Amino acid sequence: MKTIKTFLLLFSIISIPLSAQTTKRVVKSSGTVNKIEAYYFHYTSRCVTCKTVEAEAKKNLETLYPQLVKKGLLSFRSLNLEESAGEALAKKLEVSGQTLLLVKGNNKINITNEGFLYARSNPEKFKSVIKEKVDELLKNK
């Protein structure tokens, strides 16, 4: 009986640090909420402006935030709404049509209008809008 109590005491002492380490790992892995994801949802048939919005958004994110992109903390994905992957993610993010969306955790910023207004006619303005909105997301933890 004494051997069993000793074993249980020893087991409980050993398992305390193990459970503490598990908790730390969970906290670290949930830290990926800091990632910003840019999504451009489009249809198969696209005009010059649609293609320019995609190209300019991607280029601006890569040139404004090269370190974040390199570290995997900022990504850009173009998704066709007429394909299953695009359709599924659009449903999850509550997107119903062509959309340029910045997402960080539960925060979503829709910059579709700015993209279509400025990507072709004033690319520098579009770049400044992207910078402003991404910086806003970077400040929010």
PDB file of N, CA and C in Angstrom, residues 9-94:
ATOM      1  N   LEU A   9       2.199   9.603  -5.617  1.00  0.00           N
ATOM      2  CA  LEU A   9       2.785  10.892  -5.267  1.00  0.00           C
ATOM      3  C   LEU A   9       3.840  11.270  -6.305  1.00  0.00           C
ATOM      4  N   LEU A  10       4.691  10.325  -6.629  1.00  0.00           N
ATOM      5  CA  LEU A  10       5.734  10.564  -7.614  1.00  0.00           C
ATOM      6  C   LEU A  10       5.122  10.876  -8.981  1.00  0.00           C
ATOM      7  N   PHE A  11       4.118  10.138  -9.366  1.00  0.00           N
ATOM      8  CA  PHE A  11       3.445  10.360 -10.643  1.00  0.00           C
ATOM      9  C   PHE A  11       2.818  11.757 -10.701  1.00  0.00           C
ATOM     10  N   SER A  12       2.180  12.169  -9.613  1.00  0.00           N
ATOM     11  CA  SER A  12       1.544  13.491  -9.614  1.00  0.00           C
ATOM     12  C   SER A  12       2.582  14.606  -9.664  1.00  0.00           C
ATOM     13  N   ILE A  13       3.731  14.403  -9.029  1.00  0.00           N
ATOM     14  CA  ILE A  13       4.788  15.415  -9.068  1.00  0.00           C
ATOM     15  C   ILE A  13       5.353  15.525 -10.482  1.00  0.00           C
ATOM     16  N   ILE A  14       5.539  14.407 -11.124  1.00  0.00           N
ATOM     17  CA  ILE A  14       6.084  14.403 -12.483  1.00  0.00           C
ATOM     18  C   ILE A  14       5.089  14.995 -13.477  1.00  0.00           C
ATOM     19  N   SER A  15       3.819  14.721 -13.309  1.00  0.00           N
ATOM     20  CA  SER A  15       2.836  15.184 -14.286  1.00  0.00           C
ATOM     21  C   SER A  15       2.527  16.671 -14.165  1.00  0.00           C
ATOM     22  N   ILE A  16       2.824  17.299 -13.058  1.00  0.00           N
ATOM     23  CA  ILE A  16       2.584  18.749 -12.941  1.00  0.00           C
ATOM     24  C   ILE A  16       3.411  19.520 -13.960  1.00  0.00           C
ATOM     25  N   PRO A  17       4.749  19.314 -14.042  1.00  0.00           N
ATOM     26  CA  PRO A  17       5.506  20.044 -15.055  1.00  0.00           C
ATOM     27  C   PRO A  17       5.079  19.694 -16.483  1.00  0.00           C
ATOM     28  N   LEU A  18       4.687  18.451 -16.725  1.00  0.00           N
ATOM     29  CA  LEU A  18       4.258  18.070 -18.061  1.00  0.00           C
ATOM     30  C   LEU A  18       3.003  18.814 -18.477  1.00  0.00           C
ATOM     31  N   SER A  19       2.047  18.943 -17.567  1.00  0.00           N
ATOM     32  CA  SER A  19       0.824  19.655 -17.921  1.00  0.00           C
ATOM     33  C   SER A  19       1.097  21.139 -18.088  1.00  0.00           C
ATOM     34  N   ALA A  20       2.045  21.677 -17.325  1.00  0.00           N
ATOM     35  CA  ALA A  20       2.399  23.088 -17.491  1.00  0.00           C
ATOM     36  C   ALA A  20       3.031  23.317 -18.855  1.00  0.00           C
ATOM     37  N   GLN A  21       3.867  22.393 -19.307  1.00  0.00           N
ATOM     38  CA  GLN A  21       4.481  22.526 -20.624  1.00  0.00           C
ATOM     39  C   GLN A  21       3.428  22.433 -21.724  1.00  0.00           C
ATOM     40  N   THR A  22       2.475  21.572 -21.566  1.00  0.00           N
ATOM     41  CA  THR A  22       1.412  21.446 -22.551  1.00  0.00           C
ATOM     42  C   THR A  22       0.653  22.762 -22.674  1.00  0.00           C
ATOM     43  N   THR A  23       0.356  23.380 -21.543  1.00  0.00           N
ATOM     44  CA  THR A  23      -0.356  24.650 -21.562  1.00  0.00           C
ATOM     45  C   THR A  23       0.451  25.697 -22.305  1.00  0.00           C
ATOM     46  N   LYS A  24       1.744  25.752 -22.061  1.00  0.00           N
ATOM     47  CA  LYS A  24       2.584  26.729 -22.750  1.00  0.00           C
ATOM     48  C   LYS A  24       2.554  26.500 -24.257  1.00  0.00           C
ATOM     49  N   ARG A  25       2.607  25.269 -24.668  1.00  0.00           N
ATOM     50  CA  ARG A  25       2.579  24.974 -26.104  1.00  0.00           C
ATOM     51  C   ARG A  25       1.278  25.434 -26.735  1.00  0.00           C
ATOM     52  N   VAL A  26       0.187  25.220 -26.058  1.00  0.00           N
ATOM     53  CA  VAL A  26      -1.113  25.628 -26.591  1.00  0.00           C
ATOM     54  C   VAL A  26      -1.147  27.141 -26.762  1.00  0.00           C
ATOM     55  N   VAL A  27      -0.646  27.867 -25.777  1.00  0.00           N
ATOM     56  CA  VAL A  27      -0.640  29.323 -25.852  1.00  0.00           C
ATOM     57  C   VAL A  27       0.221  29.783 -27.020  1.00  0.00           C
ATOM     58  N   LYS A  28       1.395  29.173 -27.180  1.00  0.00           N
ATOM     59  CA  LYS A  28       2.267  29.569 -28.280  1.00  0.00           C
ATOM     60  C   LYS A  28       1.628  29.282 -29.629  1.00  0.00           C
ATOM     61  N   SER A  29       1.023  28.119 -29.774  1.00  0.00           N
ATOM     62  CA  SER A  29       0.458  27.768 -31.071  1.00  0.00           C
ATOM     63  C   SER A  29      -0.757  28.624 -31.407  1.00  0.00           C
ATOM     64  N   SER A  30      -1.469  29.104 -30.402  1.00  0.00           N
ATOM     65  CA  SER A  30      -2.611  29.971 -30.691  1.00  0.00           C
ATOM     66  C   SER A  30      -2.151  31.394 -30.987  1.00  0.00           C
ATOM     67  N   GLY A  31      -0.861  31.659 -30.868  1.00  0.00           N
ATOM     68  CA  GLY A  31      -0.318  32.964 -31.186  1.00  0.00           C
ATOM     69  C   GLY A  31      -0.358  33.275 -32.673  1.00  0.00           C
ATOM     70  N   THR A  32      -0.701  32.311 -33.514  1.00  0.00           N
ATOM     71  CA  THR A  32      -0.777  32.551 -34.951  1.00  0.00           C
ATOM     72  C   THR A  32      -1.975  33.427 -35.313  1.00  0.00           C
ATOM     73  N   VAL A  33      -2.751  33.819 -34.332  1.00  0.00           N
ATOM     74  CA  VAL A  33      -3.852  34.755 -34.576  1.00  0.00           C
ATOM     75  C   VAL A  33      -3.284  36.082 -35.074  1.00  0.00           C
ATOM     76  N   ASN A  34      -1.987  36.308 -34.851  1.00  0.00           N
ATOM     77  CA  ASN A  34      -1.354  37.545 -35.294  1.00  0.00           C
ATOM     78  C   ASN A  34      -1.123  37.578 -36.794  1.00  0.00           C
ATOM     79  N   LYS A  35      -1.401  36.492 -37.485  1.00  0.00           N
ATOM     80  CA  LYS A  35      -1.206  36.444 -38.925  1.00  0.00           C
ATOM     81  C   LYS A  35      -2.302  37.231 -39.632  1.00  0.00           C
ATOM     82  N   ILE A  36      -1.882  37.976 -40.633  1.00  0.00           N
ATOM     83  CA  ILE A  36      -2.833  38.719 -41.462  1.00  0.00           C
ATOM     84  C   ILE A  36      -2.921  37.998 -42.798  1.00  0.00           C
ATOM     85  N   GLU A  37      -4.141  37.731 -43.211  1.00  0.00           N
ATOM     86  CA  GLU A  37      -4.375  37.046 -44.479  1.00  0.00           C
ATOM     87  C   GLU A  37      -5.174  37.962 -45.393  1.00  0.00           C
ATOM     88  N   ALA A  38      -4.656  38.162 -46.576  1.00  0.00           N
ATOM     89  CA  ALA A  38      -5.364  38.947 -47.585  1.00  0.00           C
ATOM     90  C   ALA A  38      -5.964  37.967 -48.587  1.00  0.00           C
ATOM     91  N   TYR A  39      -7.234  38.134 -48.856  1.00  0.00           N
ATOM     92  CA  TYR A  39      -7.936  37.264 -49.790  1.00  0.00           C
ATOM     93  C   TYR A  39      -8.539  38.108 -50.904  1.00  0.00           C
ATOM     94  N   TYR A  40      -8.333  37.660 -52.130  1.00  0.00           N
ATOM     95  CA  TYR A  40      -9.002  38.283 -53.255  1.00  0.00           C
ATOM     96  C   TYR A  40      -9.904  37.232 -53.891  1.00  0.00           C
ATOM     97  N   PHE A  41     -11.188  37.408 -53.707  1.00  0.00           N
ATOM     98  CA  PHE A  41     -12.186  36.491 -54.271  1.00  0.00           C
ATOM     99  C   PHE A  41     -12.628  37.038 -55.624  1.00  0.00           C
ATOM    100  N   HIS A  42     -12.658  36.186 -56.625  1.00  0.00           N
ATOM    101  CA  HIS A  42     -13.010  36.608 -57.975  1.00  0.00           C
ATOM    102  C   HIS A  42     -13.752  35.484 -58.686  1.00  0.00           C
ATOM    103  N   TYR A  43     -14.265  35.814 -59.860  1.00  0.00           N
ATOM    104  CA  TYR A  43     -14.913  34.825 -60.712  1.00  0.00           C
ATOM    105  C   TYR A  43     -13.948  34.411 -61.825  1.00  0.00           C
ATOM    106  N   THR A  44     -14.296  33.383 -62.564  1.00  0.00           N
ATOM    107  CA  THR A  44     -13.434  32.893 -63.631  1.00  0.00           C
ATOM    108  C   THR A  44     -13.243  33.954 -64.705  1.00  0.00           C
ATOM    109  N   SER A  45     -14.327  34.552 -65.147  1.00  0.00           N
ATOM    110  CA  SER A  45     -14.263  35.604 -66.149  1.00  0.00           C
ATOM    111  C   SER A  45     -13.931  36.927 -65.461  1.00  0.00           C
ATOM    112  N   ARG A  46     -12.795  37.519 -65.872  1.00  0.00           N
ATOM    113  CA  ARG A  46     -12.345  38.745 -65.190  1.00  0.00           C
ATOM    114  C   ARG A  46     -11.909  39.796 -66.191  1.00  0.00           C
ATOM    115  N   CYS A  47     -12.192  41.037 -65.843  1.00  0.00           N
ATOM    116  CA  CYS A  47     -11.793  42.155 -66.694  1.00  0.00           C
ATOM    117  C   CYS A  47     -10.383  42.633 -66.295  1.00  0.00           C
ATOM    118  N   VAL A  48      -9.889  43.616 -67.019  1.00  0.00           N
ATOM    119  CA  VAL A  48      -8.562  44.163 -66.753  1.00  0.00           C
ATOM    120  C   VAL A  48      -8.498  44.745 -65.339  1.00  0.00           C
ATOM    121  N   THR A  49      -9.534  45.429 -64.912  1.00  0.00           N
ATOM    122  CA  THR A  49      -9.532  46.022 -63.579  1.00  0.00           C
ATOM    123  C   THR A  49      -9.483  44.949 -62.496  1.00  0.00           C
ATOM    124  N   CYS A  50     -10.244  43.888 -62.675  1.00  0.00           N
ATOM    125  CA  CYS A  50     -10.228  42.780 -61.703  1.00  0.00           C
ATOM    126  C   CYS A  50      -8.831  42.195 -61.558  1.00  0.00           C
ATOM    127  N   LYS A  51      -8.179  41.976 -62.679  1.00  0.00           N
ATOM    128  CA  LYS A  51      -6.822  41.418 -62.647  1.00  0.00           C
ATOM    129  C   LYS A  51      -5.831  42.407 -62.038  1.00  0.00           C
ATOM    130  N   THR A  52      -6.047  43.702 -62.288  1.00  0.00           N
ATOM    131  CA  THR A  52      -5.156  44.729 -61.747  1.00  0.00           C
ATOM    132  C   THR A  52      -5.309  44.844 -60.240  1.00  0.00           C
ATOM    133  N   VAL A  53      -6.533  44.742 -59.735  1.00  0.00           N
ATOM    134  CA  VAL A  53      -6.754  44.786 -58.290  1.00  0.00           C
ATOM    135  C   VAL A  53      -5.953  43.668 -57.624  1.00  0.00           C
ATOM    136  N   GLU A  54      -6.039  42.483 -58.172  1.00  0.00           N
ATOM    137  CA  GLU A  54      -5.297  41.351 -57.615  1.00  0.00           C
ATOM    138  C   GLU A  54      -3.789  41.597 -57.663  1.00  0.00           C
ATOM    139  N   ALA A  55      -3.293  41.973 -58.825  1.00  0.00           N
ATOM    140  CA  ALA A  55      -1.844  42.153 -58.995  1.00  0.00           C
ATOM    141  C   ALA A  55      -1.306  43.270 -58.098  1.00  0.00           C
ATOM    142  N   GLU A  56      -2.007  44.391 -58.061  1.00  0.00           N
ATOM    143  CA  GLU A  56      -1.552  45.524 -57.250  1.00  0.00           C
ATOM    144  C   GLU A  56      -1.611  45.210 -55.754  1.00  0.00           C
ATOM    145  N   ALA A  57      -2.664  44.547 -55.322  1.00  0.00           N
ATOM    146  CA  ALA A  57      -2.783  44.202 -53.893  1.00  0.00           C
ATOM    147  C   ALA A  57      -1.637  43.286 -53.482  1.00  0.00           C
ATOM    148  N   LYS A  58      -1.395  42.280 -54.271  1.00  0.00           N
ATOM    149  CA  LYS A  58      -0.314  41.335 -53.962  1.00  0.00           C
ATOM    150  C   LYS A  58       1.037  42.040 -53.957  1.00  0.00           C
ATOM    151  N   LYS A  59       1.299  42.826 -54.987  1.00  0.00           N
ATOM    152  CA  LYS A  59       2.569  43.550 -55.090  1.00  0.00           C
ATOM    153  C   LYS A  59       2.755  44.514 -53.915  1.00  0.00           C
ATOM    154  N   ASN A  60       1.714  45.240 -53.571  1.00  0.00           N
ATOM    155  CA  ASN A  60       1.812  46.206 -52.475  1.00  0.00           C
ATOM    156  C   ASN A  60       2.091  45.525 -51.136  1.00  0.00           C
ATOM    157  N   LEU A  61       1.419  44.435 -50.880  1.00  0.00           N
ATOM    158  CA  LEU A  61       1.660  43.711 -49.621  1.00  0.00           C
ATOM    159  C   LEU A  61       3.098  43.206 -49.558  1.00  0.00           C
ATOM    160  N   GLU A  62       3.590  42.687 -50.667  1.00  0.00           N
ATOM    161  CA  GLU A  62       4.955  42.147 -50.695  1.00  0.00           C
ATOM    162  C   GLU A  62       6.013  43.238 -50.580  1.00  0.00           C
ATOM    163  N   THR A  63       5.759  44.412 -51.154  1.00  0.00           N
ATOM    164  CA  THR A  63       6.756  45.484 -51.087  1.00  0.00           C
ATOM    165  C   THR A  63       6.669  46.291 -49.793  1.00  0.00           C
ATOM    166  N   LEU A  64       5.458  46.444 -49.256  1.00  0.00           N
ATOM    167  CA  LEU A  64       5.308  47.196 -48.001  1.00  0.00           C
ATOM    168  C   LEU A  64       5.730  46.388 -46.774  1.00  0.00           C
ATOM    169  N   TYR A  65       5.517  45.077 -46.816  1.00  0.00           N
ATOM    170  CA  TYR A  65       5.741  44.230 -45.642  1.00  0.00           C
ATOM    171  C   TYR A  65       6.555  42.976 -45.989  1.00  0.00           C
ATOM    172  N   PRO A  66       7.737  43.139 -46.582  1.00  0.00           N
ATOM    173  CA  PRO A  66       8.495  41.952 -46.999  1.00  0.00           C
ATOM    174  C   PRO A  66       8.882  41.038 -45.836  1.00  0.00           C
ATOM    175  N   GLN A  67       9.182  41.601 -44.678  1.00  0.00           N
ATOM    176  CA  GLN A  67       9.574  40.769 -43.531  1.00  0.00           C
ATOM    177  C   GLN A  67       8.403  39.935 -43.026  1.00  0.00           C
ATOM    178  N   LEU A  68       7.214  40.530 -42.987  1.00  0.00           N
ATOM    179  CA  LEU A  68       6.037  39.785 -42.538  1.00  0.00           C
ATOM    180  C   LEU A  68       5.703  38.656 -43.506  1.00  0.00           C
ATOM    181  N   VAL A  69       5.844  38.938 -44.795  1.00  0.00           N
ATOM    182  CA  VAL A  69       5.580  37.913 -45.805  1.00  0.00           C
ATOM    183  C   VAL A  69       6.589  36.783 -45.658  1.00  0.00           C
ATOM    184  N   LYS A  70       7.851  37.158 -45.507  1.00  0.00           N
ATOM    185  CA  LYS A  70       8.921  36.169 -45.378  1.00  0.00           C
ATOM    186  C   LYS A  70       8.725  35.275 -44.156  1.00  0.00           C
ATOM    187  N   LYS A  71       8.261  35.870 -43.049  1.00  0.00           N
ATOM    188  CA  LYS A  71       8.042  35.117 -41.809  1.00  0.00           C
ATOM    189  C   LYS A  71       6.723  34.353 -41.813  1.00  0.00           C
ATOM    190  N   GLY A  72       5.920  34.537 -42.833  1.00  0.00           N
ATOM    191  CA  GLY A  72       4.630  33.854 -42.904  1.00  0.00           C
ATOM    192  C   GLY A  72       3.557  34.519 -42.064  1.00  0.00           C
ATOM    193  N   LEU A  73       3.784  35.774 -41.672  1.00  0.00           N
ATOM    194  CA  LEU A  73       2.810  36.493 -40.849  1.00  0.00           C
ATOM    195  C   LEU A  73       1.846  37.322 -41.687  1.00  0.00           C
ATOM    196  N   LEU A  74       2.091  37.362 -42.986  1.00  0.00           N
ATOM    197  CA  LEU A  74       1.211  38.060 -43.918  1.00  0.00           C
ATOM    198  C   LEU A  74       1.180  37.241 -45.199  1.00  0.00           C
ATOM    199  N   SER A  75      -0.021  36.912 -45.634  1.00  0.00           N
ATOM    200  CA  SER A  75      -0.138  36.117 -46.857  1.00  0.00           C
ATOM    201  C   SER A  75      -1.223  36.695 -47.754  1.00  0.00           C
ATOM    202  N   PHE A  76      -1.118  36.358 -49.023  1.00  0.00           N
ATOM    203  CA  PHE A  76      -2.102  36.777 -50.009  1.00  0.00           C
ATOM    204  C   PHE A  76      -2.567  35.552 -50.773  1.00  0.00           C
ATOM    205  N   ARG A  77      -3.887  35.407 -50.894  1.00  0.00           N
ATOM    206  CA  ARG A  77      -4.460  34.289 -51.660  1.00  0.00           C
ATOM    207  C   ARG A  77      -5.531  34.805 -52.594  1.00  0.00           C
ATOM    208  N   SER A  78      -5.450  34.349 -53.822  1.00  0.00           N
ATOM    209  CA  SER A  78      -6.468  34.645 -54.810  1.00  0.00           C
ATOM    210  C   SER A  78      -7.329  33.400 -54.955  1.00  0.00           C
ATOM    211  N   LEU A  79      -8.634  33.574 -54.818  1.00  0.00           N
ATOM    212  CA  LEU A  79      -9.544  32.434 -54.823  1.00  0.00           C
ATOM    213  C   LEU A  79     -10.692  32.646 -55.806  1.00  0.00           C
ATOM    214  N   ASN A  80     -10.908  31.635 -56.621  1.00  0.00           N
ATOM    215  CA  ASN A  80     -11.992  31.668 -57.593  1.00  0.00           C
ATOM    216  C   ASN A  80     -13.288  31.237 -56.894  1.00  0.00           C
ATOM    217  N   LEU A  81     -14.289  32.088 -56.953  1.00  0.00           N
ATOM    218  CA  LEU A  81     -15.575  31.792 -56.321  1.00  0.00           C
ATOM    219  C   LEU A  81     -16.336  30.662 -57.007  1.00  0.00           C
ATOM    220  N   GLU A  82     -15.898  30.293 -58.201  1.00  0.00           N
ATOM    221  CA  GLU A  82     -16.558  29.221 -58.940  1.00  0.00           C
ATOM    222  C   GLU A  82     -15.867  27.871 -58.731  1.00  0.00           C
ATOM    223  N   GLU A  83     -14.895  27.841 -57.840  1.00  0.00           N
ATOM    224  CA  GLU A  83     -14.222  26.592 -57.479  1.00  0.00           C
ATOM    225  C   GLU A  83     -14.540  26.274 -56.028  1.00  0.00           C
ATOM    226  N   SER A  84     -14.502  24.997 -55.676  1.00  0.00           N
ATOM    227  CA  SER A  84     -14.948  24.576 -54.344  1.00  0.00           C
ATOM    228  C   SER A  84     -14.157  25.222 -53.206  1.00  0.00           C
ATOM    229  N   ALA A  85     -12.833  25.355 -53.338  1.00  0.00           N
ATOM    230  CA  ALA A  85     -12.027  25.959 -52.265  1.00  0.00           C
ATOM    231  C   ALA A  85     -12.412  27.418 -52.051  1.00  0.00           C
ATOM    232  N   GLY A  86     -12.559  28.148 -53.143  1.00  0.00           N
ATOM    233  CA  GLY A  86     -12.949  29.555 -53.049  1.00  0.00           C
ATOM    234  C   GLY A  86     -14.349  29.724 -52.508  1.00  0.00           C
ATOM    235  N   GLU A  87     -15.243  28.878 -52.963  1.00  0.00           N
ATOM    236  CA  GLU A  87     -16.639  28.934 -52.518  1.00  0.00           C
ATOM    237  C   GLU A  87     -16.751  28.643 -51.018  1.00  0.00           C
ATOM    238  N   ALA A  88     -16.017  27.654 -50.546  1.00  0.00           N
ATOM    239  CA  ALA A  88     -16.078  27.272 -49.129  1.00  0.00           C
ATOM    240  C   ALA A  88     -15.534  28.376 -48.231  1.00  0.00           C
ATOM    241  N   LEU A  89     -14.393  28.937 -48.603  1.00  0.00           N
ATOM    242  CA  LEU A  89     -13.813  30.002 -47.775  1.00  0.00           C
ATOM    243  C   LEU A  89     -14.664  31.265 -47.828  1.00  0.00           C
ATOM    244  N   ALA A  90     -15.230  31.550 -48.985  1.00  0.00           N
ATOM    245  CA  ALA A  90     -16.110  32.714 -49.117  1.00  0.00           C
ATOM    246  C   ALA A  90     -17.316  32.590 -48.189  1.00  0.00           C
ATOM    247  N   LYS A  91     -17.858  31.394 -48.121  1.00  0.00           N
ATOM    248  CA  LYS A  91     -19.005  31.155 -47.236  1.00  0.00           C
ATOM    249  C   LYS A  91     -18.591  31.363 -45.783  1.00  0.00           C
ATOM    250  N   LYS A  92     -17.445  30.828 -45.417  1.00  0.00           N
ATOM    251  CA  LYS A  92     -16.945  30.964 -44.042  1.00  0.00           C
ATOM    252  C   LYS A  92     -16.712  32.428 -43.667  1.00  0.00           C
ATOM    253  N   LEU A  93     -16.181  33.205 -44.612  1.00  0.00           N
ATOM    254  CA  LEU A  93     -15.887  34.619 -44.350  1.00  0.00           C
ATOM    255  C   LEU A  93     -17.047  35.543 -44.690  1.00  0.00           C
ATOM    256  N   GLU A  94     -18.172  34.959 -45.100  1.00  0.00           N
ATOM    257  CA  GLU A  94     -19.389  35.703 -45.440  1.00  0.00           C
ATOM    258  C   GLU A  94     -19.178  36.651 -46.618  1.00  0.00           C
TER     259      GLU A  94
END
